[in-house]
Short mmCIF file of C-alpha atoms and ligand atoms in Angstrom, two decimals:
data_model
loop_
_atom_site.label_atom_id
_atom_site.label_comp_id
_atom_site.label_asym_id
_atom_site.label_seq_id
_atom_site.Cartn_x
_atom_site.Cartn_y
_atom_site.Cartn_z
CA MET A 1 0.00 0.00 0.00
CA ASN A 2 1.48 3.35 -0.95
CA GLU A 3 1.83 6.26 1.45
CA ASN A 4 -1.18 8.22 0.18
CA ILE A 5 -3.50 5.25 0.49
CA GLN A 6 -2.11 4.63 3.98
CA THR A 7 -2.96 8.22 4.93
CA LEU A 8 -6.49 7.87 3.58
CA LYS A 9 -6.91 4.60 5.49
CA LYS A 10 -5.73 6.29 8.69
CA TRP A 11 -8.17 9.18 8.24
CA ILE A 12 -11.03 6.71 7.74
CA ASP A 13 -9.94 4.46 10.62
CA GLU A 14 -9.94 7.45 12.98
CA SER A 15 -13.25 8.99 11.88
CA ASP A 16 -16.94 8.28 12.23
CA ASN A 17 -17.90 11.15 9.94
CA VAL A 18 -16.74 10.31 6.45
CA VAL A 19 -18.71 11.52 3.44
CA PHE A 20 -18.20 10.32 -0.12
CA PHE A 21 -18.99 12.35 -3.22
CA GLY A 22 -18.55 10.60 -6.56
CA GLY A 23 -19.25 10.38 -10.23
CA ALA A 24 -19.08 8.17 -13.29
CA GLY A 25 -15.52 6.97 -12.56
CA VAL A 26 -16.90 5.01 -9.58
CA SER A 27 -18.77 2.73 -11.98
CA THR A 28 -16.23 2.26 -14.79
CA GLU A 29 -14.80 -0.79 -13.01
CA SER A 30 -18.33 -2.23 -13.19
CA GLY A 31 -18.24 -1.86 -16.97
CA ILE A 32 -20.15 1.42 -17.33
CA PRO A 33 -18.22 3.96 -19.40
CA ASP A 34 -17.83 7.44 -17.92
CA PHE A 35 -18.53 10.61 -19.90
CA ARG A 36 -15.26 12.47 -20.46
CA SER A 37 -12.48 9.85 -20.58
CA VAL A 38 -11.14 8.90 -24.03
CA ASP A 39 -13.43 5.87 -24.14
CA GLY A 40 -16.23 7.78 -22.39
CA LEU A 41 -19.71 8.43 -23.75
CA TYR A 42 -18.89 11.95 -24.90
CA ASN A 43 -16.12 10.68 -27.15
CA GLN A 44 -18.23 8.11 -28.96
CA LYS A 45 -19.78 8.83 -32.32
CA TRP A 46 -23.51 9.52 -32.38
CA LYS A 47 -25.78 11.51 -34.64
CA TYR A 48 -25.97 14.31 -32.07
CA PRO A 49 -23.56 15.21 -29.27
CA PRO A 50 -24.59 13.30 -26.12
CA GLU A 51 -24.78 16.55 -24.13
CA THR A 52 -27.43 17.67 -26.62
CA ILE A 53 -29.37 14.40 -26.47
CA LEU A 54 -29.29 14.50 -22.67
CA SER A 55 -30.98 17.90 -22.58
CA HIS A 56 -34.52 18.85 -21.73
CA SER A 57 -35.20 20.62 -25.02
CA PHE A 58 -33.91 17.67 -27.06
CA PHE A 59 -36.08 15.25 -25.09
CA GLU A 60 -39.11 17.45 -25.78
CA ARG A 61 -38.29 17.81 -29.48
CA ASN A 62 -37.06 14.35 -30.30
CA PRO A 63 -37.97 11.78 -27.64
CA GLU A 64 -37.59 8.86 -30.10
CA GLU A 65 -33.92 9.71 -30.69
CA TYR A 66 -33.45 10.29 -26.96
CA TYR A 67 -34.73 6.78 -26.27
CA ARG A 68 -32.48 5.23 -28.91
CA PHE A 69 -29.51 6.73 -27.08
CA HIS A 70 -30.91 5.95 -23.63
CA ARG A 71 -31.47 2.26 -24.39
CA GLU A 72 -28.24 1.79 -26.28
CA LYS A 73 -25.86 3.81 -24.12
CA LEU A 74 -27.30 4.50 -20.68
CA VAL A 75 -28.86 1.12 -19.98
CA ILE A 76 -26.22 -1.55 -19.54
CA ASP A 77 -27.48 -4.97 -18.58
CA GLY A 78 -25.94 -7.19 -15.95
CA VAL A 79 -23.76 -4.58 -14.26
CA GLN A 80 -22.74 -5.30 -10.68
CA PRO A 81 -21.33 -3.09 -7.92
CA ASN A 82 -17.54 -3.10 -7.79
CA ARG A 83 -15.09 -2.94 -4.88
CA ALA A 84 -15.58 0.80 -4.41
CA HIS A 85 -19.38 0.53 -4.12
CA LYS A 86 -19.06 -2.46 -1.78
CA ARG A 87 -16.46 -0.93 0.51
CA LEU A 88 -18.49 2.27 0.80
CA ALA A 89 -21.54 0.22 1.84
CA GLU A 90 -19.43 -1.59 4.45
CA LEU A 91 -18.06 1.68 5.81
CA GLU A 92 -21.63 2.88 6.32
CA GLN A 93 -22.52 -0.36 8.13
CA GLU A 94 -19.43 0.07 10.31
CA GLY A 95 -20.77 3.48 11.38
CA LYS A 96 -17.98 5.42 9.68
CA LEU A 97 -19.58 6.76 6.52
CA ARG A 98 -22.53 9.13 6.84
CA ALA A 99 -23.59 9.52 3.21
CA VAL A 100 -22.80 8.78 -0.41
CA ILE A 101 -23.50 11.71 -2.69
CA THR A 102 -23.45 10.66 -6.32
CA GLN A 103 -23.86 12.13 -9.77
CA ASN A 104 -24.46 8.60 -11.09
CA ILE A 105 -27.82 7.37 -12.28
CA ASP A 106 -27.07 3.65 -12.22
CA GLY A 107 -28.29 2.65 -8.74
CA LEU A 108 -25.10 0.67 -8.02
CA HIS A 109 -24.49 2.16 -4.57
CA GLN A 110 -27.90 0.93 -3.41
CA ALA A 111 -27.25 -2.43 -5.11
CA ALA A 112 -24.09 -2.71 -3.01
CA GLY A 113 -26.11 -2.07 0.16
CA SER A 114 -25.59 1.65 0.81
CA LYS A 115 -28.61 3.17 2.54
CA LYS A 116 -27.94 6.90 2.59
CA VAL A 117 -27.44 7.71 -1.07
CA LEU A 118 -28.14 11.18 -2.41
CA GLU A 119 -28.65 10.95 -6.16
CA LEU A 120 -27.98 14.45 -7.45
CA HIS A 121 -28.83 13.52 -11.04
CA GLY A 122 -31.62 11.02 -10.37
CA SER A 123 -31.80 7.40 -11.47
CA ILE A 124 -32.60 5.44 -14.62
CA LEU A 125 -34.15 2.86 -12.32
CA ARG A 126 -37.16 5.18 -11.89
CA ALA A 127 -39.51 6.62 -14.49
CA TYR A 128 -42.63 8.75 -14.54
CA CYS A 129 -45.10 10.31 -16.94
CA SER A 130 -44.02 13.73 -18.15
CA ARG A 131 -47.68 14.79 -18.29
CA CYS A 132 -49.49 13.35 -15.23
CA ARG A 133 -46.33 12.43 -13.21
CA ARG A 134 -47.63 8.91 -12.46
CA PRO A 135 -44.75 6.46 -11.81
CA PHE A 136 -44.00 3.98 -14.60
CA PRO A 137 -41.99 0.71 -14.43
CA ALA A 138 -38.39 1.60 -15.28
CA GLU A 139 -37.80 -1.88 -16.66
CA LYS A 140 -40.45 -1.28 -19.32
CA MET A 141 -38.94 2.13 -20.15
CA ASN A 142 -35.37 0.84 -20.29
CA HIS A 143 -36.00 -2.35 -22.23
CA GLY A 144 -39.12 -1.71 -24.28
CA THR A 145 -39.22 -0.59 -27.89
CA GLY A 146 -40.66 2.62 -29.28
CA LEU A 147 -41.74 5.56 -27.21
CA PRO A 148 -42.97 4.56 -23.75
CA ARG A 149 -46.35 6.13 -23.07
CA CYS A 150 -48.52 6.47 -20.01
CA ARG A 151 -52.16 5.46 -20.06
CA CYS A 152 -52.97 9.21 -20.02
CA GLY A 153 -51.13 9.50 -23.35
CA GLY A 154 -48.14 11.39 -21.90
CA ILE A 155 -44.59 10.42 -22.76
CA ILE A 156 -42.70 8.55 -20.05
CA ARG A 157 -39.38 10.00 -18.98
CA PRO A 158 -36.59 8.70 -16.79
CA ASP A 159 -36.30 10.25 -13.35
CA ILE A 160 -32.96 11.83 -14.21
CA VAL A 161 -31.86 15.43 -14.35
CA LEU A 162 -31.37 16.42 -17.97
CA TYR A 163 -29.25 19.37 -19.01
CA GLU A 164 -31.26 22.62 -18.72
CA GLU A 165 -33.16 21.17 -15.75
CA PRO A 166 -32.60 22.18 -12.13
CA LEU A 167 -31.36 19.76 -9.53
CA ASP A 168 -33.73 18.73 -6.75
CA GLN A 169 -33.20 21.43 -4.13
CA ASP A 170 -33.98 19.17 -1.16
CA ILE A 171 -31.30 16.70 -2.27
CA MET A 172 -28.83 19.52 -2.90
CA SER A 173 -29.48 20.99 0.57
CA GLU A 174 -28.97 17.61 2.20
CA ALA A 175 -25.74 17.13 0.25
CA VAL A 176 -24.53 20.55 1.39
CA HIS A 177 -25.39 19.62 4.98
CA TYR A 178 -23.39 16.37 4.88
CA ILE A 179 -20.39 17.94 3.15
CA ARG A 180 -20.35 20.98 5.41
CA SER A 181 -20.31 18.83 8.54
CA ALA A 182 -18.00 16.07 7.24
CA GLU A 183 -14.71 15.40 8.98
CA VAL A 184 -13.27 13.42 6.05
CA LEU A 185 -14.52 14.12 2.54
CA ILE A 186 -13.57 11.66 -0.19
CA ILE A 187 -14.28 12.78 -3.72
CA GLY A 188 -13.81 10.11 -6.33
CA GLY A 189 -14.35 9.21 -9.96
CA THR A 190 -15.51 12.61 -11.09
CA SER A 191 -13.91 15.16 -13.39
CA LEU A 192 -15.55 17.92 -11.27
CA ASN A 193 -16.58 19.66 -14.46
CA VAL A 194 -20.34 19.73 -14.15
CA TYR A 195 -22.05 22.34 -12.02
CA PRO A 196 -23.82 22.80 -9.71
CA ALA A 197 -22.70 19.35 -8.47
CA ALA A 198 -18.96 20.13 -8.69
CA GLY A 199 -19.45 23.27 -6.61
CA LEU A 200 -20.37 21.12 -3.59
CA ILE A 201 -16.66 20.79 -2.86
CA ASN A 202 -16.67 24.44 -1.74
CA TYR A 203 -18.89 23.64 1.24
CA TYR A 204 -16.29 21.41 2.88
CA ARG A 205 -14.71 23.04 5.93
CA GLY A 206 -12.33 20.39 7.21
CA ASN A 207 -8.71 19.56 6.46
CA LYS A 208 -9.09 15.98 5.26
CA LEU A 209 -10.21 16.25 1.68
CA ALA A 210 -9.09 13.31 -0.45
CA LEU A 211 -9.46 13.24 -4.24
CA VAL A 212 -9.30 9.78 -5.79
CA ASN A 213 -9.45 10.12 -9.54
CA LEU A 214 -7.56 8.57 -12.44
CA SER A 215 -6.98 11.88 -14.18
CA GLN A 216 -6.31 15.37 -12.85
CA THR A 217 -9.23 17.58 -11.86
CA PRO A 218 -9.50 21.37 -11.57
CA TYR A 219 -9.53 20.90 -7.78
CA ASP A 220 -6.36 18.85 -7.30
CA SER A 221 -4.48 21.75 -5.74
CA TYR A 222 -7.40 22.32 -3.36
CA ALA A 223 -7.26 18.79 -1.88
CA ASP A 224 -5.26 17.64 1.14
CA LEU A 225 -4.57 14.30 -0.52
CA VAL A 226 -4.64 13.39 -4.22
CA ILE A 227 -4.59 9.78 -5.43
CA HIS A 228 -4.51 9.23 -9.19
CA GLU A 229 -5.41 5.56 -9.15
CA LYS A 230 -8.38 3.35 -9.86
CA ILE A 231 -10.93 3.88 -7.16
CA GLY A 232 -11.88 0.21 -6.86
CA GLU A 233 -8.24 -0.66 -6.26
CA VAL A 234 -7.88 2.12 -3.70
CA PHE A 235 -11.03 1.16 -1.81
CA SER A 236 -10.08 -2.50 -1.70
CA GLN A 237 -7.06 -1.43 0.40
CA ILE A 238 -8.83 0.79 2.93
P1 OAD B 301 -16.76 12.34 -16.08
O1 OAD B 301 -16.75 11.35 -17.20
O2 OAD B 301 -16.75 13.77 -16.42
O3 OAD B 301 -15.51 12.08 -15.13
C1 OAD B 301 -15.21 10.80 -14.67
C2 OAD B 301 -13.83 10.86 -14.03
O4 OAD B 301 -13.58 9.61 -13.45
C3 OAD B 301 -12.70 11.14 -15.03
O5 OAD B 301 -11.95 12.23 -14.56
C4 OAD B 301 -11.88 9.85 -15.03
O6 OAD B 301 -10.49 10.09 -15.09
C5 OAD B 301 -12.24 9.24 -13.71
N1 OAD B 301 -12.22 7.77 -13.68
C6 OAD B 301 -12.65 6.90 -14.62
N2 OAD B 301 -12.54 5.64 -14.18
C7 OAD B 301 -12.00 5.71 -12.93
C8 OAD B 301 -11.62 4.75 -11.96
N3 OAD B 301 -11.76 3.44 -12.16
N4 OAD B 301 -11.11 5.20 -10.79
C9 OAD B 301 -10.94 6.52 -10.56
N5 OAD B 301 -11.27 7.47 -11.45
C10 OAD B 301 -11.81 7.08 -12.62
O7 OAD B 301 -18.00 11.95 -15.15
P2 OAD B 301 -18.69 12.84 -14.02
O8 OAD B 301 -17.72 13.73 -13.36
O9 OAD B 301 -19.49 11.92 -13.19
O10 OAD B 301 -24.53 14.51 -15.91
O11 OAD B 301 -19.67 13.70 -14.90
C11 OAD B 301 -20.59 14.54 -14.27
C12 OAD B 301 -21.86 14.60 -15.05
O12 OAD B 301 -21.60 14.86 -16.43
C13 OAD B 301 -22.65 13.31 -15.09
O13 OAD B 301 -23.39 13.10 -13.92
C14 OAD B 301 -23.53 13.53 -16.26
C15 OAD B 301 -22.53 14.10 -17.22
O14 OAD B 301 -23.06 14.92 -18.18
C16 OAD B 301 -25.75 14.47 -16.44
O15 OAD B 301 -26.08 13.63 -17.26
C17 OAD B 301 -26.65 15.55 -15.92
#
């Protein structure tokens, strides 16, 4: 175990107030591509840029094309939590970790057993009618063909935050609360490029901020500890 991982382990061992804030890089070791790495979703060829497809106005204008992308790229069958998800769930059970705050929409933290998960960008495991708001089975939305419709005639949409849409303010406030009061904050698997989520880092007041990310982020110089390694490998050692 290298020195940085040892330090992170020590911080966690000595604390009962650890908070984790993560993104797509947490799930790459489960086989879900992230967005901005070379093999990420935003570097794959598609008729429209993915940031455009994942926007509110595009969904309204062209829901059929949205669903082609959604079913082909966002829904990945058979994925399982990896060592990072599992270790985070254990740390919560051990009374050390207070919350997981995630930008991911894949539900893998809950699948690993984490209870307190704040999903800033929603989940593709939930769906509802864009007209009457009635819940709809996500399985049918994710795996069906054609445009999923509610019995009221409205188009079904995933319960995710599309570009141009605001984040849920209650979830944001709770995330701010956990980060503001955290003793150890671990941020992992996120490029910290997308706001307002990335701005959450500014609420941390402590002196044990660890960044675990394969590539550099704009906040590396802000952190007390930076580990540029695979998060699953790091978490399997702590
Ligand atoms: P990004 O794709 O922007 O960043 C993922 C980061 O994880 C990159 O910096 C990678 O280097 C790193 N990474 C990849 N695999 C890793 C691993 N095994 N261990 C450690 N680090 C790894 O994804 P996010 O920051 O999550 O929003 O992107 C934020 C938001 O942008 C997403 O929630 C999504 C997207 O547009 C919406 O759809 C609203």
